Amino acid sequence: MTAPPLAVFGGTFDPVHIGHLRAAWEAAEALGAEVRLVPAKIPPHRPQPVASPEQRVAMLRAALAGQERLRLDLRELDRPGPSFTFDTLTSLRGEVGSTRPLVLVIGADAFAGLAGWHRWRELFTLAHVCVLTRPAQIPAMPDELAAEVAARHAGGVEALCAAPAGRVLDMVVSALGISATRIRALLAEGREPRWLVPQALLDDPRLLAAYRPPATGSGRG
């Protein structure tokens, strides 16, 4: 019997929010997979995170507590240099063997830029790609990427379970419209991002401290 797929969902998680978690959960349910959330140490295609690796790990641990389908994977934080997805998938493929389905879960906007990633064509030899889209969204792709994936499209989850790598599946997930940028802006203004982040992050004031304005003293001059 073939082992169930193992899925990988990377990002800066700066901070982790309900949009991340809901998308990962829906992918896990649809794929029948464990999903690893992999925080990047040095993201190659976006600015360095505001929160430190330790702070982001603490937020993720709090957010993921109490369930087992979504798990934290620290390999990119433990590895020196840029957090290339190719290196992460190579490492995971070495652990799970050559036959278990491995799935890279990625948002449609990020997928559109895949041709700019490190060794991007080789990603398909290591894993399937599950592209998360919003209802009625038609992912746009540059010609180079469209040509590469034209013969890789999967008609359903079954195709991903039947092979270890190489297929592309579009998956519609709930359109929550939550952004880490907006959450950081709210916190910088001294506002509370309730219903945008897991309650566990609000219950412990230390977890979101990296984004709040510094406390001002009231001492006399």
JSON list of C-alpha atoms in Angstrom, two decimals, residues 34-144:
[
{"chain": "A", "resi": 34, "resn": "GLU", "atom": "CA", "xyz": [0.13, 15.52, 6.64]},
{"chain": "A", "resi": 35, "resn": "VAL", "atom": "CA", "xyz": [1.18, 19.09, 5.84]},
{"chain": "A", "resi": 36, "resn": "ARG", "atom": "CA", "xyz": [4.52, 20.42, 7.04]},
{"chain": "A", "resi": 37, "resn": "LEU", "atom": "CA", "xyz": [4.69, 24.16, 7.63]},
{"chain": "A", "resi": 38, "resn": "VAL", "atom": "CA", "xyz": [8.27, 25.16, 6.82]},
{"chain": "A", "resi": 39, "resn": "PRO", "atom": "CA", "xyz": [9.30, 28.67, 7.91]},
{"chain": "A", "resi": 40, "resn": "ALA", "atom": "CA", "xyz": [12.02, 30.21, 5.75]},
{"chain": "A", "resi": 41, "resn": "LYS", "atom": "CA", "xyz": [15.26, 31.44, 7.27]},
{"chain": "A", "resi": 42, "resn": "ILE", "atom": "CA", "xyz": [16.43, 33.60, 4.36]},
{"chain": "A", "resi": 43, "resn": "PRO", "atom": "CA", "xyz": [13.59, 33.91, 1.81]},
{"chain": "A", "resi": 44, "resn": "PRO", "atom": "CA", "xyz": [15.07, 34.32, -1.69]},
{"chain": "A", "resi": 45, "resn": "HIS", "atom": "CA", "xyz": [12.11, 36.22, -3.18]},
{"chain": "A", "resi": 46, "resn": "ARG", "atom": "CA", "xyz": [10.88, 38.53, -0.44]},
{"chain": "A", "resi": 47, "resn": "PRO", "atom": "CA", "xyz": [12.28, 40.83, 2.29]},
{"chain": "A", "resi": 48, "resn": "GLN", "atom": "CA", "xyz": [13.77, 39.40, 5.44]},
{"chain": "A", "resi": 49, "resn": "PRO", "atom": "CA", "xyz": [11.05, 38.77, 8.07]},
{"chain": "A", "resi": 50, "resn": "VAL", "atom": "CA", "xyz": [10.41, 41.33, 10.79]},
{"chain": "A", "resi": 51, "resn": "ALA", "atom": "CA", "xyz": [10.23, 38.72, 13.56]},
{"chain": "A", "resi": 52, "resn": "SER", "atom": "CA", "xyz": [13.24, 36.59, 14.41]},
{"chain": "A", "resi": 53, "resn": "PRO", "atom": "CA", "xyz": [13.30, 32.86, 13.62]},
{"chain": "A", "resi": 54, "resn": "GLU", "atom": "CA", "xyz": [12.77, 32.13, 17.31]},
{"chain": "A", "resi": 55, "resn": "GLN", "atom": "CA", "xyz": [9.74, 34.42, 17.46]},
{"chain": "A", "resi": 56, "resn": "ARG", "atom": "CA", "xyz": [8.19, 32.93, 14.34]},
{"chain": "A", "resi": 57, "resn": "VAL", "atom": "CA", "xyz": [8.72, 29.39, 15.63]},
{"chain": "A", "resi": 58, "resn": "ALA", "atom": "CA", "xyz": [7.06, 30.32, 18.93]},
{"chain": "A", "resi": 59, "resn": "MET", "atom": "CA", "xyz": [4.05, 31.70, 17.06]},
{"chain": "A", "resi": 60, "resn": "LEU", "atom": "CA", "xyz": [3.79, 28.60, 14.89]},
{"chain": "A", "resi": 61, "resn": "ARG", "atom": "CA", "xyz": [4.07, 26.25, 17.86]},
{"chain": "A", "resi": 62, "resn": "ALA", "atom": "CA", "xyz": [1.25, 28.10, 19.60]},
{"chain": "A", "resi": 63, "resn": "ALA", "atom": "CA", "xyz": [-0.89, 28.17, 16.46]},
{"chain": "A", "resi": 64, "resn": "LEU", "atom": "CA", "xyz": [-0.47, 24.45, 15.74]},
{"chain": "A", "resi": 65, "resn": "ALA", "atom": "CA", "xyz": [-1.06, 23.18, 19.27]},
{"chain": "A", "resi": 66, "resn": "GLY", "atom": "CA", "xyz": [-3.92, 20.74, 19.79]},
{"chain": "A", "resi": 67, "resn": "GLN", "atom": "CA", "xyz": [-3.97, 19.07, 16.37]},
{"chain": "A", "resi": 68, "resn": "GLU", "atom": "CA", "xyz": [-1.68, 16.73, 14.44]},
{"chain": "A", "resi": 69, "resn": "ARG", "atom": "CA", "xyz": [-2.48, 17.16, 10.75]},
{"chain": "A", "resi": 70, "resn": "LEU", "atom": "CA", "xyz": [-0.42, 20.35, 10.39]},
{"chain": "A", "resi": 71, "resn": "ARG", "atom": "CA", "xyz": [3.13, 20.04, 11.69]},
{"chain": "A", "resi": 72, "resn": "LEU", "atom": "CA", "xyz": [6.11, 22.33, 12.06]},
{"chain": "A", "resi": 73, "resn": "ASP", "atom": "CA", "xyz": [9.31, 21.55, 10.13]},
{"chain": "A", "resi": 74, "resn": "LEU", "atom": "CA", "xyz": [12.41, 23.58, 10.99]},
{"chain": "A", "resi": 75, "resn": "ARG", "atom": "CA", "xyz": [14.83, 22.33, 8.36]},
{"chain": "A", "resi": 76, "resn": "GLU", "atom": "CA", "xyz": [15.12, 25.68, 6.55]},
{"chain": "A", "resi": 77, "resn": "LEU", "atom": "CA", "xyz": [15.86, 27.50, 9.80]},
{"chain": "A", "resi": 78, "resn": "ASP", "atom": "CA", "xyz": [18.49, 24.90, 10.66]},
{"chain": "A", "resi": 79, "resn": "ARG", "atom": "CA", "xyz": [20.17, 25.11, 7.25]},
{"chain": "A", "resi": 80, "resn": "PRO", "atom": "CA", "xyz": [22.66, 27.89, 6.37]},
{"chain": "A", "resi": 81, "resn": "GLY", "atom": "CA", "xyz": [22.16, 30.09, 3.34]},
{"chain": "A", "resi": 82, "resn": "PRO", "atom": "CA", "xyz": [19.06, 31.02, 1.34]},
{"chain": "A", "resi": 83, "resn": "SER", "atom": "CA", "xyz": [15.95, 28.91, 1.90]},
{"chain": "A", "resi": 84, "resn": "PHE", "atom": "CA", "xyz": [15.67, 27.35, -1.54]},
{"chain": "A", "resi": 85, "resn": "THR", "atom": "CA", "xyz": [12.66, 25.10, -2.05]},
{"chain": "A", "resi": 86, "resn": "PHE", "atom": "CA", "xyz": [14.79, 22.79, -4.19]},
{"chain": "A", "resi": 87, "resn": "ASP", "atom": "CA", "xyz": [17.03, 22.06, -1.19]},
{"chain": "A", "resi": 88, "resn": "THR", "atom": "CA", "xyz": [14.04, 21.50, 1.09]},
{"chain": "A", "resi": 89, "resn": "LEU", "atom": "CA", "xyz": [12.36, 19.06, -1.29]},
{"chain": "A", "resi": 90, "resn": "THR", "atom": "CA", "xyz": [15.65, 17.25, -1.92]},
{"chain": "A", "resi": 91, "resn": "SER", "atom": "CA", "xyz": [16.08, 16.79, 1.83]},
{"chain": "A", "resi": 92, "resn": "LEU", "atom": "CA", "xyz": [12.52, 15.55, 2.28]},
{"chain": "A", "resi": 93, "resn": "ARG", "atom": "CA", "xyz": [12.73, 13.21, -0.70]},
{"chain": "A", "resi": 94, "resn": "GLY", "atom": "CA", "xyz": [15.81, 11.64, 0.86]},
{"chain": "A", "resi": 95, "resn": "GLU", "atom": "CA", "xyz": [13.82, 11.02, 4.04]},
{"chain": "A", "resi": 96, "resn": "VAL", "atom": "CA", "xyz": [10.58, 9.64, 2.59]},
{"chain": "A", "resi": 97, "resn": "GLY", "atom": "CA", "xyz": [12.13, 7.55, -0.18]},
{"chain": "A", "resi": 98, "resn": "SER", "atom": "CA", "xyz": [11.56, 7.48, -3.91]},
{"chain": "A", "resi": 99, "resn": "THR", "atom": "CA", "xyz": [7.96, 6.22, -4.04]},
{"chain": "A", "resi": 100, "resn": "ARG", "atom": "CA", "xyz": [5.97, 8.26, -1.52]},
{"chain": "A", "resi": 101, "resn": "PRO", "atom": "CA", "xyz": [4.05, 11.17, -3.06]},
{"chain": "A", "resi": 102, "resn": "LEU", "atom": "CA", "xyz": [5.53, 14.52, -2.05]},
{"chain": "A", "resi": 103, "resn": "VAL", "atom": "CA", "xyz": [3.47, 17.66, -2.67]},
{"chain": "A", "resi": 104, "resn": "LEU", "atom": "CA", "xyz": [4.59, 21.29, -2.71]},
{"chain": "A", "resi": 105, "resn": "VAL", "atom": "CA", "xyz": [1.59, 23.42, -1.69]},
{"chain": "A", "resi": 106, "resn": "ILE", "atom": "CA", "xyz": [1.88, 26.94, -3.06]},
{"chain": "A", "resi": 107, "resn": "GLY", "atom": "CA", "xyz": [-0.34, 29.95, -3.65]},
{"chain": "A", "resi": 108, "resn": "ALA", "atom": "CA", "xyz": [-1.30, 30.92, -7.19]},
{"chain": "A", "resi": 109, "resn": "ASP", "atom": "CA", "xyz": [0.58, 34.22, -7.06]},
{"chain": "A", "resi": 110, "resn": "ALA", "atom": "CA", "xyz": [3.80, 32.53, -5.96]},
{"chain": "A", "resi": 111, "resn": "PHE", "atom": "CA", "xyz": [3.33, 29.79, -8.55]},
{"chain": "A", "resi": 112, "resn": "ALA", "atom": "CA", "xyz": [3.12, 32.40, -11.31]},
{"chain": "A", "resi": 113, "resn": "GLY", "atom": "CA", "xyz": [6.70, 33.38, -10.43]},
{"chain": "A", "resi": 114, "resn": "LEU", "atom": "CA", "xyz": [8.02, 29.82, -10.23]},
{"chain": "A", "resi": 115, "resn": "ALA", "atom": "CA", "xyz": [10.22, 30.21, -13.31]},
{"chain": "A", "resi": 116, "resn": "GLY", "atom": "CA", "xyz": [12.36, 32.63, -11.30]},
{"chain": "A", "resi": 117, "resn": "TRP", "atom": "CA", "xyz": [13.06, 30.08, -8.56]},
{"chain": "A", "resi": 118, "resn": "HIS", "atom": "CA", "xyz": [16.32, 28.24, -8.00]},
{"chain": "A", "resi": 119, "resn": "ARG", "atom": "CA", "xyz": [16.45, 25.07, -10.18]},
{"chain": "A", "resi": 120, "resn": "TRP", "atom": "CA", "xyz": [12.72, 25.37, -10.73]},
{"chain": "A", "resi": 121, "resn": "ARG", "atom": "CA", "xyz": [12.31, 22.73, -13.43]},
{"chain": "A", "resi": 122, "resn": "GLU", "atom": "CA", "xyz": [13.90, 20.14, -11.16]},
{"chain": "A", "resi": 123, "resn": "LEU", "atom": "CA", "xyz": [11.20, 20.74, -8.55]},
{"chain": "A", "resi": 124, "resn": "PHE", "atom": "CA", "xyz": [8.86, 18.59, -10.65]},
{"chain": "A", "resi": 125, "resn": "THR", "atom": "CA", "xyz": [11.26, 15.64, -10.39]},
{"chain": "A", "resi": 126, "resn": "LEU", "atom": "CA", "xyz": [11.05, 15.85, -6.61]},
{"chain": "A", "resi": 127, "resn": "ALA", "atom": "CA", "xyz": [7.39, 16.63, -5.93]},
{"chain": "A", "resi": 128, "resn": "HIS", "atom": "CA", "xyz": [3.95, 17.37, -7.25]},
{"chain": "A", "resi": 129, "resn": "VAL", "atom": "CA", "xyz": [2.75, 20.97, -7.06]},
{"chain": "A", "resi": 130, "resn": "CYS", "atom": "CA", "xyz": [-0.64, 21.84, -5.57]},
{"chain": "A", "resi": 131, "resn": "VAL", "atom": "CA", "xyz": [-1.58, 25.40, -6.56]},
{"chain": "A", "resi": 132, "resn": "LEU", "atom": "CA", "xyz": [-4.01, 27.07, -4.16]},
{"chain": "A", "resi": 133, "resn": "THR", "atom": "CA", "xyz": [-6.49, 29.29, -5.96]},
{"chain": "A", "resi": 134, "resn": "ARG", "atom": "CA", "xyz": [-9.50, 31.36, -4.94]},
{"chain": "A", "resi": 135, "resn": "PRO", "atom": "CA", "xyz": [-13.00, 30.72, -6.31]},
{"chain": "A", "resi": 136, "resn": "ALA", "atom": "CA", "xyz": [-13.28, 31.93, -9.94]},
{"chain": "A", "resi": 137, "resn": "GLN", "atom": "CA", "xyz": [-9.56, 32.74, -10.04]},
{"chain": "A", "resi": 138, "resn": "ILE", "atom": "CA", "xyz": [-7.71, 31.73, -13.21]},
{"chain": "A", "resi": 139, "resn": "PRO", "atom": "CA", "xyz": [-4.00, 31.58, -12.37]},
{"chain": "A", "resi": 140, "resn": "ALA", "atom": "CA", "xyz": [-1.89, 33.54, -14.85]},
{"chain": "A", "resi": 141, "resn": "MET", "atom": "CA", "xyz": [1.42, 32.04, -15.93]},
{"chain": "A", "resi": 142, "resn": "PRO", "atom": "CA", "xyz": [4.28, 33.31, -18.07]},
{"chain": "A", "resi": 143, "resn": "ASP", "atom": "CA", "xyz": [4.79, 31.37, -21.31]},
{"chain": "A", "resi": 144, "resn": "GLU", "atom": "CA", "xyz": [7.89, 29.55, -20.06]}
]
